[in-house]
XYZ file of C-alpha atoms in Angstrom:
699
model
C 30.348 7.256 48.999
C 32.109 6.251 45.770
C 31.950 2.587 46.494
C 28.320 2.849 47.608
C 27.277 4.576 44.429
C 28.874 2.168 42.145
C 27.321 -0.844 44.070
C 23.820 0.794 43.626
C 24.369 1.212 39.965
C 25.520 -2.277 39.450
C 22.560 -3.604 41.301
C 20.191 -1.506 39.110
C 21.657 -2.770 35.938
C 21.395 -6.258 36.973
C 17.603 -5.842 37.812
C 17.037 -4.492 34.476
C 18.660 -7.307 32.828
C 16.749 -9.782 34.839
C 13.635 -8.070 33.641
C 14.653 -8.218 30.023
C 15.804 -11.701 30.128
C 12.344 -12.544 31.703
C 10.510 -10.745 28.935
C 12.558 -12.611 26.254
C 11.863 -15.833 27.906
C 8.210 -15.058 28.053
C 8.185 -14.190 24.208
C 10.237 -17.331 23.350
C 7.843 -19.374 25.370
C 4.838 -17.707 23.559
C 6.442 -18.400 20.176
C 7.169 -22.006 21.280
C 3.606 -22.505 22.210
C 2.283 -20.971 19.048
C 4.585 -23.155 16.834
C 3.576 -26.077 18.770
C -0.218 -25.421 18.205
C 0.486 -24.756 14.497
C 2.569 -27.962 14.007
C 0.610 -30.264 16.382
C -2.841 -29.090 16.767
C -3.501 -27.309 13.355
C -0.783 -29.040 11.433
C -3.093 -31.370 9.543
C -5.333 -28.635 8.486
C -2.510 -26.699 6.861
C -1.135 -29.836 5.148
C -4.687 -30.279 3.647
C -4.806 -26.831 2.625
C -1.265 -27.050 0.858
C -2.172 -30.319 -0.657
C -5.789 -29.708 -1.419
C -7.978 -31.376 -4.209
C -10.821 -28.992 -5.376
C -13.766 -30.182 -7.530
C -15.731 -28.110 -9.753
C -18.852 -29.576 -11.377
C -20.777 -27.958 -14.386
C -24.127 -29.361 -15.606
C -24.576 -28.565 -19.155
C -28.236 -28.625 -20.542
C -29.116 -31.120 -23.274
C -31.690 -30.479 -25.900
C -35.234 -31.744 -25.452
C -36.702 -34.656 -27.410
C -38.230 -33.982 -30.853
C -41.865 -34.734 -31.776
C -42.885 -36.583 -35.098
C -46.310 -36.853 -36.740
C -47.573 -40.188 -37.571
C -45.773 -40.409 -40.854
C -42.390 -39.487 -39.454
C -42.288 -35.786 -40.196
C -40.463 -33.772 -37.587
C -43.012 -31.383 -36.344
C -41.037 -29.998 -33.305
C -37.272 -29.657 -33.694
C -34.520 -27.915 -31.619
C -32.561 -24.786 -32.968
C -29.044 -24.875 -31.537
C -27.829 -21.536 -30.210
C -25.559 -19.754 -27.839
C -26.584 -18.230 -24.610
C -24.880 -16.065 -22.075
C -24.843 -17.384 -18.537
C -23.890 -15.968 -15.263
C -22.950 -18.460 -12.282
C -22.681 -16.919 -8.836
C -19.846 -18.754 -7.149
C -20.678 -17.493 -3.692
C -23.799 -16.323 -1.702
C -21.677 -13.612 -0.361
C -21.036 -11.863 -3.744
C -22.210 -8.361 -3.360
C -24.734 -6.530 -5.349
C -21.996 -3.909 -6.185
C -19.914 -6.562 -7.662
C -22.669 -8.009 -9.719
C -23.661 -4.648 -10.822
C -20.052 -3.893 -12.006
C -20.168 -7.102 -13.987
C -23.580 -6.188 -15.478
C -22.047 -2.904 -16.588
C -19.131 -4.516 -18.377
C -21.411 -7.099 -20.019
C -23.871 -4.344 -21.184
C -20.968 -3.172 -23.451
C -20.740 -6.472 -25.396
C -24.375 -7.904 -25.559
C -27.742 -6.181 -26.497
C -30.667 -6.900 -24.161
C -34.386 -6.135 -24.128
C -35.639 -3.933 -21.440
C -39.516 -4.585 -21.594
C -39.614 -6.882 -18.633
C -38.244 -4.333 -16.142
C -40.829 -3.256 -13.510
C -41.041 0.123 -11.737
C -39.946 -1.715 -8.467
C -36.757 -2.972 -10.372
C -36.036 0.586 -11.285
C -36.417 1.787 -7.746
C -34.242 -1.001 -6.314
C -31.566 -0.064 -8.979
C -31.574 3.545 -7.904
C -31.296 2.677 -4.334
C -28.062 0.517 -5.124
C -26.643 3.499 -6.732
C -27.223 5.777 -3.880
C -24.536 6.685 -1.326
C -25.457 6.177 2.483
C -25.940 10.031 2.776
C -28.388 10.042 0.006
C -30.338 7.397 1.594
C -30.444 9.130 4.853
C -32.249 11.880 2.836
C -34.812 9.524 1.830
C -35.484 8.290 5.439
C -33.942 10.046 8.168
C -32.224 8.483 11.245
C -35.010 9.648 13.563
C -37.544 7.948 11.278
C -35.364 4.731 11.127
C -35.463 4.551 14.962
C -39.254 4.412 14.933
C -39.215 1.565 12.478
C -39.258 -2.087 13.754
C -36.891 -3.684 11.168
C -34.495 -2.929 8.144
C -37.142 -4.302 5.890
C -39.398 -1.618 6.727
C -36.593 0.946 6.253
C -35.926 -0.380 2.822
C -39.588 -0.448 1.812
C -39.970 3.199 3.026
C -36.928 4.164 0.951
C -38.400 2.376 -2.181
C -41.523 4.349 -1.871
C -39.717 7.638 -1.636
C -37.816 7.360 -4.640
C -38.840 10.558 -6.758
C -40.575 9.863 -9.893
C -38.267 12.154 -11.799
C -35.409 9.973 -10.831
C -37.143 7.038 -12.293
C -37.771 8.875 -15.498
C -34.381 10.062 -15.665
C -32.791 6.590 -16.123
C -30.996 6.448 -19.526
C -31.372 3.526 -22.004
C -27.857 2.211 -20.887
C -29.235 2.288 -17.338
C -32.014 -0.014 -18.451
C -29.863 -2.329 -20.301
C -27.574 -2.715 -17.211
C -30.644 -3.193 -14.968
C -32.053 -5.725 -17.396
C -28.726 -7.865 -17.202
C -28.404 -7.408 -13.323
C -32.025 -8.380 -12.807
C -31.277 -11.780 -14.605
C -28.149 -12.229 -12.695
C -29.779 -11.710 -9.372
C -32.380 -14.189 -9.930
C -29.798 -17.119 -9.930
C -28.708 -19.159 -6.937
C -24.977 -19.872 -5.828
C -23.260 -22.303 -8.223
C -26.229 -22.477 -10.528
C -25.927 -21.036 -13.957
C -28.603 -18.363 -14.732
C -29.412 -17.435 -18.547
C -28.813 -13.799 -19.111
C -29.492 -13.808 -22.814
C -30.509 -16.715 -25.265
C -29.628 -16.674 -28.929
C -26.695 -14.316 -28.960
C -25.324 -13.179 -32.149
C -22.074 -14.268 -33.828
C -20.479 -10.738 -33.231
C -21.801 -10.887 -29.537
C -20.148 -14.341 -29.127
C -16.782 -13.043 -30.566
C -16.814 -9.862 -28.251
C -17.835 -11.910 -25.122
C -15.011 -14.548 -25.801
C -12.651 -11.725 -25.919
C -13.801 -10.196 -22.710
C -14.614 -13.229 -20.425
C -11.266 -12.851 -18.607
C -12.748 -9.633 -16.985
C -16.186 -10.974 -16.417
C -16.110 -13.200 -13.491
C -18.903 -15.871 -13.500
C -19.982 -15.058 -17.094
C -19.766 -17.759 -19.701
C -21.209 -18.906 -23.024
C -23.310 -22.012 -23.054
C -24.311 -24.233 -25.986
C -28.277 -24.032 -25.804
C -31.321 -24.830 -27.743
C -34.875 -23.614 -28.199
C -37.867 -25.181 -29.745
C -38.285 -24.783 -33.470
C -41.916 -25.441 -34.935
C -41.237 -26.627 -38.364
C -44.692 -26.005 -39.663
C -45.178 -22.615 -38.178
C -48.508 -22.198 -36.338
C -49.978 -25.449 -37.385
C -51.074 -27.263 -34.281
C -48.556 -24.905 -32.525
C -50.640 -24.223 -29.261
C -51.328 -27.942 -28.656
C -47.514 -28.759 -28.725
C -47.279 -26.542 -25.672
C -44.617 -24.281 -24.422
C -41.408 -24.453 -22.204
C -40.277 -21.839 -19.614
C -38.966 -21.315 -16.273
C -40.043 -23.551 -13.389
C -43.344 -22.015 -11.918
C -42.785 -20.819 -8.285
C -45.302 -23.080 -7.030
C -43.605 -26.156 -8.468
C -40.074 -25.339 -7.575
C -39.876 -28.100 -4.890
C -41.379 -30.583 -6.954
C -38.889 -30.178 -9.644
C -35.764 -29.854 -7.188
C -36.858 -33.091 -5.567
C -36.600 -34.695 -9.089
C -33.039 -33.611 -9.875
C -33.776 -30.383 -11.710
C -31.878 -27.021 -11.166
C -33.791 -23.911 -10.283
C -32.549 -22.293 -13.600
C -33.839 -25.102 -15.840
C -36.581 -24.785 -18.425
C -39.272 -27.170 -18.391
C -42.635 -28.003 -20.271
C -45.373 -25.623 -18.826
C -48.449 -26.440 -20.997
C -50.004 -29.120 -23.127
C -47.780 -31.755 -24.659
C -44.594 -30.359 -23.404
C -45.884 -30.476 -19.844
C -47.814 -33.752 -20.186
C -44.533 -35.636 -21.451
C -41.934 -33.549 -19.550
C -40.320 -36.553 -18.068
C -39.859 -38.171 -21.583
C -38.908 -34.998 -23.408
C -36.378 -33.738 -20.751
C -32.833 -34.416 -21.812
C -29.974 -35.869 -19.710
C -27.444 -33.157 -18.849
C -23.827 -33.440 -19.489
C -21.696 -33.427 -16.345
C -18.203 -31.952 -16.488
C -16.220 -32.236 -13.398
C -12.828 -30.454 -13.059
C -10.441 -31.889 -10.481
C -7.524 -29.883 -9.293
C -4.833 -31.122 -6.960
C -2.651 -28.461 -5.154
C 0.771 -29.111 -3.307
C 2.405 -26.192 -1.601
C -0.030 -23.734 -2.703
C 0.715 -24.512 -6.542
C -1.686 -26.396 -8.804
C 0.511 -29.492 -9.701
C -2.147 -31.782 -11.435
C -5.563 -31.344 -12.948
C -7.917 -33.585 -14.744
C -11.490 -33.359 -16.202
C -14.032 -36.122 -16.173
C -17.037 -35.645 -18.555
C -20.169 -37.641 -18.764
C -21.928 -37.053 -21.962
C -25.443 -35.664 -22.060
C -28.290 -37.020 -24.187
C -30.987 -35.409 -25.812
C -34.542 -36.297 -24.419
C -36.608 -39.042 -25.841
C -38.936 -38.485 -28.859
C -42.574 -38.559 -29.154
C -44.383 -39.975 -32.201
C -47.848 -38.373 -32.482
C -51.111 -39.575 -33.904
C -51.222 -36.174 -35.806
C -51.200 -36.202 -39.616
C -49.558 -32.815 -40.268
C -50.535 -32.772 -43.891
C -54.184 -33.334 -43.048
C -53.854 -30.789 -40.219
C -52.639 -28.028 -42.491
C -55.619 -28.834 -45.072
C -58.049 -28.787 -42.287
C -56.747 -25.433 -41.069
C -57.053 -24.072 -44.696
C -60.583 -25.350 -45.012
C -61.640 -23.494 -41.763
C -59.902 -20.413 -42.726
C -61.432 -20.220 -46.072
C -64.979 -20.744 -44.683
C -64.437 -18.123 -42.115
C -63.496 -15.700 -44.930
C -66.719 -16.406 -46.751
C -68.689 -16.038 -43.607
C -68.236 -12.367 -43.743
C -70.426 -10.563 -41.104
C -72.263 -13.925 -40.169
C -71.156 -13.875 -36.577
C -72.838 -12.105 -33.613
C -69.372 -11.317 -32.130
C -66.248 -13.419 -32.639
C -65.769 -15.413 -35.614
C -64.875 -18.983 -34.738
C -65.028 -22.487 -35.635
C -63.620 -25.819 -34.207
C -63.066 -29.256 -35.742
C -61.745 -32.672 -34.528
C -60.984 -35.518 -36.756
C -60.046 -38.975 -35.190
C -59.984 -42.589 -35.853
C -62.829 -44.200 -33.888
C -61.247 -47.535 -33.757
C -58.137 -46.342 -31.943
C -58.804 -42.885 -30.500
C -55.915 -41.496 -32.553
C -56.407 -37.652 -33.042
C -55.599 -37.102 -36.690
C -56.123 -33.437 -36.559
C -57.570 -30.720 -34.368
C -57.976 -27.371 -35.705
C -59.484 -24.122 -34.216
C -60.071 -20.689 -35.416
C -60.966 -17.538 -33.251
C -61.203 -14.113 -34.534
C -62.322 -11.832 -31.686
C -63.984 -8.612 -32.152
C -61.671 -5.766 -32.002
C -58.661 -8.141 -32.297
C -55.729 -7.309 -34.699
C -53.709 -10.687 -34.407
C -52.318 -12.056 -37.593
C -52.747 -15.480 -36.006
C -56.222 -16.731 -35.447
C -55.304 -20.301 -34.531
C -57.133 -21.550 -31.525
C -56.561 -25.296 -31.609
C -56.621 -25.636 -27.779
C -60.452 -24.201 -28.044
C -61.425 -27.941 -28.881
C -60.625 -29.074 -25.371
C -61.192 -25.852 -23.444
C -64.266 -24.326 -24.735
C -67.725 -25.878 -24.408
C -71.099 -25.162 -26.115
C -74.583 -26.298 -26.344
C -74.291 -28.555 -29.204
C -77.981 -28.835 -30.346
C -79.394 -31.880 -32.286
C -76.089 -33.485 -32.977
C -76.415 -35.396 -29.645
C -79.844 -36.958 -30.463
C -78.245 -40.260 -31.379
C -77.519 -40.539 -27.635
C -80.864 -39.434 -27.038
C -82.648 -42.154 -28.866
C -80.171 -44.739 -27.345
C -81.079 -43.688 -23.935
C -84.943 -43.925 -24.872
C -84.148 -47.583 -26.103
C -82.157 -48.618 -23.078
C -84.774 -47.237 -20.599
C -87.522 -49.001 -22.240
C -89.305 -45.653 -22.965
C -89.218 -46.477 -26.756
C -87.997 -49.037 -29.078
C -86.997 -49.606 -32.719
C -89.799 -48.766 -34.854
C -91.921 -47.015 -32.151
C -93.622 -43.747 -33.285
C -94.545 -40.654 -31.300
C -96.683 -37.683 -32.731
C -94.624 -34.763 -33.578
C -96.798 -31.620 -32.516
C -96.243 -28.696 -30.260
C -96.051 -29.428 -26.543
C -97.506 -26.886 -24.108
C -96.432 -27.293 -20.526
C -97.431 -24.817 -17.654
C -95.018 -21.870 -17.208
C -92.743 -23.169 -20.105
C -92.523 -21.876 -23.600
C -94.071 -23.850 -26.386
C -91.827 -26.848 -27.312
C -91.822 -27.948 -30.880
C -89.762 -29.023 -33.931
C -88.927 -27.010 -36.857
C -92.333 -28.073 -38.149
C -95.024 -30.516 -37.258
C -93.898 -33.919 -38.666
C -96.831 -35.837 -37.393
C -96.223 -39.487 -36.380
C -92.456 -40.169 -36.674
C -90.493 -43.341 -35.737
C -86.748 -43.536 -34.428
C -85.252 -43.512 -37.781
C -87.495 -40.642 -39.145
C -86.840 -38.664 -36.004
C -83.045 -38.646 -36.613
C -83.599 -38.111 -40.384
C -85.610 -34.986 -39.996
C -84.210 -34.021 -36.458
C -87.487 -34.246 -34.568
C -87.441 -32.450 -31.146
C -90.745 -33.838 -30.019
C -89.537 -37.400 -30.295
C -86.710 -36.564 -27.956
C -89.059 -34.670 -25.695
C -91.421 -37.547 -25.449
C -88.548 -39.790 -24.278
C -87.504 -37.180 -21.514
C -91.089 -36.620 -20.211
C -91.883 -40.284 -19.961
C -88.679 -40.897 -18.131
C -89.909 -38.504 -15.464
C -93.353 -40.049 -15.453
C -95.137 -37.590 -17.649
C -97.313 -39.323 -20.348
C -98.217 -35.973 -22.205
C -100.888 -34.654 -22.373
C -103.382 -36.866 -20.554
C -101.347 -38.464 -17.570
C -98.480 -36.019 -16.644
C -97.560 -37.161 -13.116
C -94.039 -36.021 -12.952
C -92.843 -34.683 -9.667
C -89.686 -32.887 -8.685
C -88.018 -36.189 -7.544
C -89.050 -37.894 -10.801
C -87.641 -35.100 -12.860
C -84.394 -35.005 -10.951
C -84.109 -38.802 -11.305
C -84.627 -38.518 -15.039
C -81.935 -35.880 -15.330
C -79.382 -38.040 -13.582
C -80.317 -40.994 -15.717
C -79.908 -39.155 -18.904
C -76.523 -37.704 -17.850
C -75.618 -41.224 -16.735
C -75.999 -42.566 -20.356
C -74.748 -39.438 -22.109
C -71.445 -39.757 -20.017
C -70.893 -43.330 -21.307
C -70.402 -41.828 -24.832
C -67.994 -39.030 -23.133
C -70.798 -36.298 -23.128
C -70.127 -34.439 -19.865
C -67.381 -36.736 -18.729
C -63.531 -36.714 -18.925
C -62.503 -37.771 -22.232
C -59.116 -39.166 -21.083
C -57.168 -37.044 -23.644
C -53.297 -37.327 -22.852
C -53.061 -33.484 -21.701
C -52.554 -32.084 -18.236
C -55.926 -30.414 -18.341
C -59.181 -30.202 -20.431
C -62.688 -29.090 -20.007
C -65.606 -31.570 -19.131
C -68.178 -29.155 -20.157
C -70.943 -27.592 -17.936
C -73.839 -29.335 -16.337
C -77.088 -27.368 -15.607
C -79.320 -27.909 -12.723
C -81.852 -30.544 -11.978
C -85.005 -28.758 -10.899
C -86.485 -27.048 -13.849
C -89.009 -29.358 -15.767
C -88.854 -27.610 -19.122
C -85.073 -27.850 -19.302
C -85.269 -31.775 -18.895
C -86.647 -31.764 -22.515
C -83.888 -29.344 -23.640
C -81.049 -31.513 -22.557
C -82.298 -34.161 -25.044
C -81.826 -31.980 -27.777
C -78.529 -30.466 -26.795
C -79.835 -27.196 -25.531
C -79.087 -27.352 -21.895
C -75.630 -29.096 -20.916
C -72.514 -27.859 -22.780
C -69.746 -29.990 -24.278
C -66.424 -29.581 -25.820
C -65.706 -30.427 -29.523
C -63.513 -33.278 -28.523
C -66.250 -34.658 -26.189
C -68.487 -34.523 -29.290
C -66.033 -36.157 -31.412
C -65.549 -39.016 -28.847
C -69.389 -39.470 -28.633
C -69.822 -40.037 -32.320
C -66.695 -42.192 -32.458
C -68.267 -44.380 -29.817
C -71.369 -44.996 -32.064
C -69.023 -45.483 -35.026
C -67.194 -48.023 -33.241
C -70.301 -50.251 -32.193
C -70.379 -48.681 -28.746
C -66.807 -49.225 -27.658
C -65.537 -45.710 -26.345
C -61.778 -45.256 -27.042
C -59.382 -42.776 -25.145
C -58.526 -40.203 -27.458
C -54.608 -39.635 -27.673
C -51.967 -37.505 -29.116
C -49.004 -39.728 -28.523
C -48.572 -43.324 -29.861
C -44.950 -44.168 -29.245
C -41.894 -43.074 -27.281
C -38.627 -43.482 -29.115
C -34.934 -43.130 -28.275
C -33.212 -40.042 -29.840
C -30.933 -40.565 -32.787
C -28.290 -38.167 -34.131
C -29.319 -38.310 -37.722
C -32.121 -35.968 -38.820
C -33.621 -38.838 -40.845
C -35.199 -41.881 -39.262
C -36.329 -42.606 -35.862
C -34.808 -44.320 -32.818
C -35.650 -47.536 -31.209
C -39.121 -47.839 -29.568
C -38.903 -47.157 -25.927
C -42.686 -47.499 -25.287
C -45.563 -48.112 -27.529
C -49.002 -47.033 -26.354
C -51.859 -49.573 -27.425
C -55.326 -48.134 -27.944
C -57.151 -48.041 -24.770
C -60.864 -48.968 -24.189
C -62.517 -46.676 -21.659
C -65.821 -48.399 -21.845
C -68.419 -50.242 -23.680
C -71.777 -48.296 -23.433
C -74.590 -50.153 -21.749
C -76.754 -50.574 -24.829
C -77.350 -53.647 -27.131
C -75.925 -54.298 -30.502
C -79.377 -54.218 -32.047
C -79.980 -50.573 -30.472
C -76.681 -49.293 -31.674
C -77.051 -50.718 -35.270
C -80.551 -49.272 -35.395
C -79.138 -45.810 -34.577
C -76.375 -46.088 -37.017
C -78.895 -46.654 -39.744
C -80.668 -43.479 -38.670
C -77.385 -41.584 -38.919
C -76.935 -42.894 -42.397
C -80.450 -41.766 -43.397
C -79.453 -38.092 -42.208
C -76.748 -38.052 -44.885
C -78.658 -39.802 -47.626
C -82.216 -38.287 -47.330
C -82.249 -36.288 -44.179
C -80.983 -32.840 -42.930
C -77.366 -33.414 -44.540
C -78.455 -34.942 -47.641
C -77.850 -32.018 -49.837
C -74.002 -32.096 -49.303
C -73.407 -35.871 -48.543
C -76.002 -37.956 -50.292
C -73.642 -38.564 -53.300
C -70.270 -39.044 -51.431
C -68.711 -42.235 -52.467
C -67.272 -42.810 -48.988
C -70.738 -43.198 -47.606
C -70.799 -41.126 -44.404
C -73.219 -41.214 -41.632
C -73.870 -38.375 -39.108
C -76.106 -35.961 -37.431
C -76.608 -32.174 -37.801
C -77.256 -29.800 -35.001
C -78.390 -26.277 -34.508
C -78.417 -24.918 -30.877
C -80.319 -21.641 -30.338
C -78.091 -19.004 -28.502
C -78.699 -15.377 -27.064
C -75.671 -13.166 -26.983
C -75.479 -10.030 -25.018
C -73.700 -7.161 -26.942
C -72.864 -3.566 -26.231
C -72.863 -1.848 -22.802
C -75.073 0.756 -21.001
C -77.969 2.273 -23.094
C -76.594 0.210 -26.241
C -76.707 -3.127 -24.423
C -79.026 -5.812 -26.216
C -79.442 -9.384 -26.856
C -78.908 -10.891 -30.288
C -80.452 -14.127 -31.115
C -78.405 -16.787 -33.065
C -77.394 -20.384 -33.267
C -74.359 -22.658 -33.105
C -74.006 -24.883 -36.078
C -72.708 -28.367 -35.468
C -72.273 -31.638 -37.323
C -71.098 -34.992 -36.242
C -70.306 -38.069 -38.267
C -68.182 -40.795 -39.466
C -67.142 -42.541 -42.760
C -67.428 -45.053 -44.325
C -70.853 -46.064 -42.728
C -70.094 -49.879 -42.709
C -66.322 -49.644 -41.844
C -65.514 -46.258 -40.083
C -62.096 -45.053 -40.794
C -62.594 -41.360 -39.571
C -64.940 -39.724 -37.045
C -65.451 -35.841 -36.972
C -67.128 -33.090 -35.120
C -67.469 -29.584 -36.369
C -68.685 -26.704 -34.184
C -69.371 -23.165 -35.368
C -70.544 -21.179 -32.463
C -72.662 -17.915 -32.206
C -73.765 -17.424 -35.774
C -76.388 -14.750 -36.783
C -79.854 -16.038 -37.903
C -80.188 -16.244 -41.643
C -82.606 -13.251 -41.786
C -79.995 -11.169 -39.945
C -77.156 -12.117 -42.321
C -75.892 -15.376 -40.963
C -74.398 -17.862 -43.395
C -76.065 -21.353 -43.299
C -74.410 -24.654 -43.560
C -70.881 -23.706 -42.450
C -70.350 -26.841 -40.203
C -71.561 -29.107 -43.108
C -69.249 -27.319 -45.564
C -66.224 -27.613 -43.242
C -67.038 -31.497 -42.775
C -67.668 -32.052 -46.392
C -64.417 -30.631 -47.490
C -62.432 -32.324 -44.647
C -63.790 -35.709 -45.309
C -63.162 -35.166 -49.264
C -59.540 -34.361 -48.457
C -59.123 -37.323 -46.078
C -60.167 -39.879 -48.553
C -58.298 -38.087 -51.401
C -55.154 -38.246 -49.457
C -55.458 -42.008 -49.126
C -54.749 -41.936 -52.951
C -52.340 -39.076 -53.435
C -50.251 -37.195 -50.955
C -47.892 -34.217 -51.396
C -46.581 -33.923 -47.758
C -47.031 -31.116 -45.325
C -45.690 -27.674 -46.268
C -42.810 -26.325 -44.064
C -43.102 -22.645 -43.028
C -41.161 -20.277 -44.787
C -39.875 -19.197 -41.478
C -40.169 -21.737 -38.728
C -41.411 -20.476 -35.382
C -38.788 -20.361 -32.595
C -40.181 -20.553 -29.158
C -39.656 -17.460 -27.031
C -39.727 -18.865 -23.692
C -40.847 -16.725 -20.680
C -37.901 -16.197 -18.331
C -39.910 -14.990 -15.317
């Protein structure tokens, strides 16, 4: 028994040792296999990890190009400033992490909260809630009935109590304003949080950047309008890339956070004004998990190219002052809004020398009444100022000819109010018709074009009337009336065209009482006549130049825009010369002679007064007030034009109701006096006491 027991114990120990050895063998085999995989299969990846080269690229914005007036005065400059930016280095950065950064950032910078929406506040409150609090808003049972998580979130948003929103503190709102800007950015793309930080804010930020991951200070700039509001609106604005144009700009190498031109000249010449960004590439080599070598490659940025404008800033300021003074004198002369528009241009080149607009809306309380863009966006019935085109149309269609006379007397057509001139002038020829502004002379041309030889043989039909409408508009369009002017802006109005069916309105179109035109179209029309029938393309930009670092002088010319001829009107030199003589007579002995007869610069032009009816009031107090739109077009000198002009003063009360007469003529008279005086003596434009800094819209 003793031996047997010992033998059994010995065999049992042997089995356990074998099992232990086998287990050890299996473990060593697994370890060797794993080491083999690490060394052989994944070895190269780990070597790369230990000896890694990382590249970090930063794109730093460059200032936009400047704008100069025709005499070399900087009219749009850049004001250097510092901005706070946030770069989200990863798409996986949590909202909580960003909110923590926003809380810390709020302690060192001051931000505006006026852009925050109610939805922003609700989203912010949800981020701060615990899971249990969110289940109190929308229960688990309700969530099961919803199709997706977006539906759950929307329901949560809707159930945020109003008192919770109202309970947000000013500190909460500042944190939210910062977070709102941070969350609008894309991975690895800098997003501006605040532009134009103060020196104190910059110091505080610099001291705290180590605990604000992704936050940095950027050298930045914004537009500085040296002469304040003068011509300001036509320079245009910059802002965030519009949502509908994101893909367009990304395809052209822009970042989503870039500011671009969004209106007028800034938009039209975006490709020119855009600066070339500086590229800073940081290269870090790692070995054994330690940074052993690093280098920085930097490609310097460059300010965008500069624009040289046709604008004469001194003349622009003087024109604005003239209009402002005339509007003050007008008092209560307007039916509703006080407004006036003026364009001065060189008829030989199409250069816009100045373009000024004034608008003071009823009930408005703005300190700035500038409405320069109204010259290209607002259209009006221009009255008799278009009659030079009417006479030339009559000549070209063979209805009348130089020296031919029509009897100026009332015209009575069926179902049409009596048509007549201010008074019955009797028999008048073409020159006299322009001089005294005969309506009936123009009516005769229109009726005869449609086949109506009033009063004995009036055989016009709907077809002949429509044909006459189209023919009149064809000839008018050659002057730019009712057609695209070609101005170098992203958009402008071409006016409004009435129908072609009403017989009586065919007569009205010939005296500027049917179709509507912009002030710029009116200026192009009279410039075409002044330029012997050659219609020039109006322009604001004459040159593109390379940027220079010196504040004085301009860079080399990159591109020079030569004056561009759009068309030569389809009328003979004899006819054009005849009408030019009629326009000269208007100023010497006609409807504008009281102000212009003795001017040494010998102007030519045409007055206009379009009848208007304006609806005012509401409900029982609603009524119609009659008035007129005053216009004047012209050029000087008559024999060698240097300047053409169009002045429009819309919706003036009738004189018997308190309207001031001759406002368009007064503005034109002072503008021309100023232009020719400035040929002898210049004092230069006056800079604004506090130049305007652009406030771009970040949304």
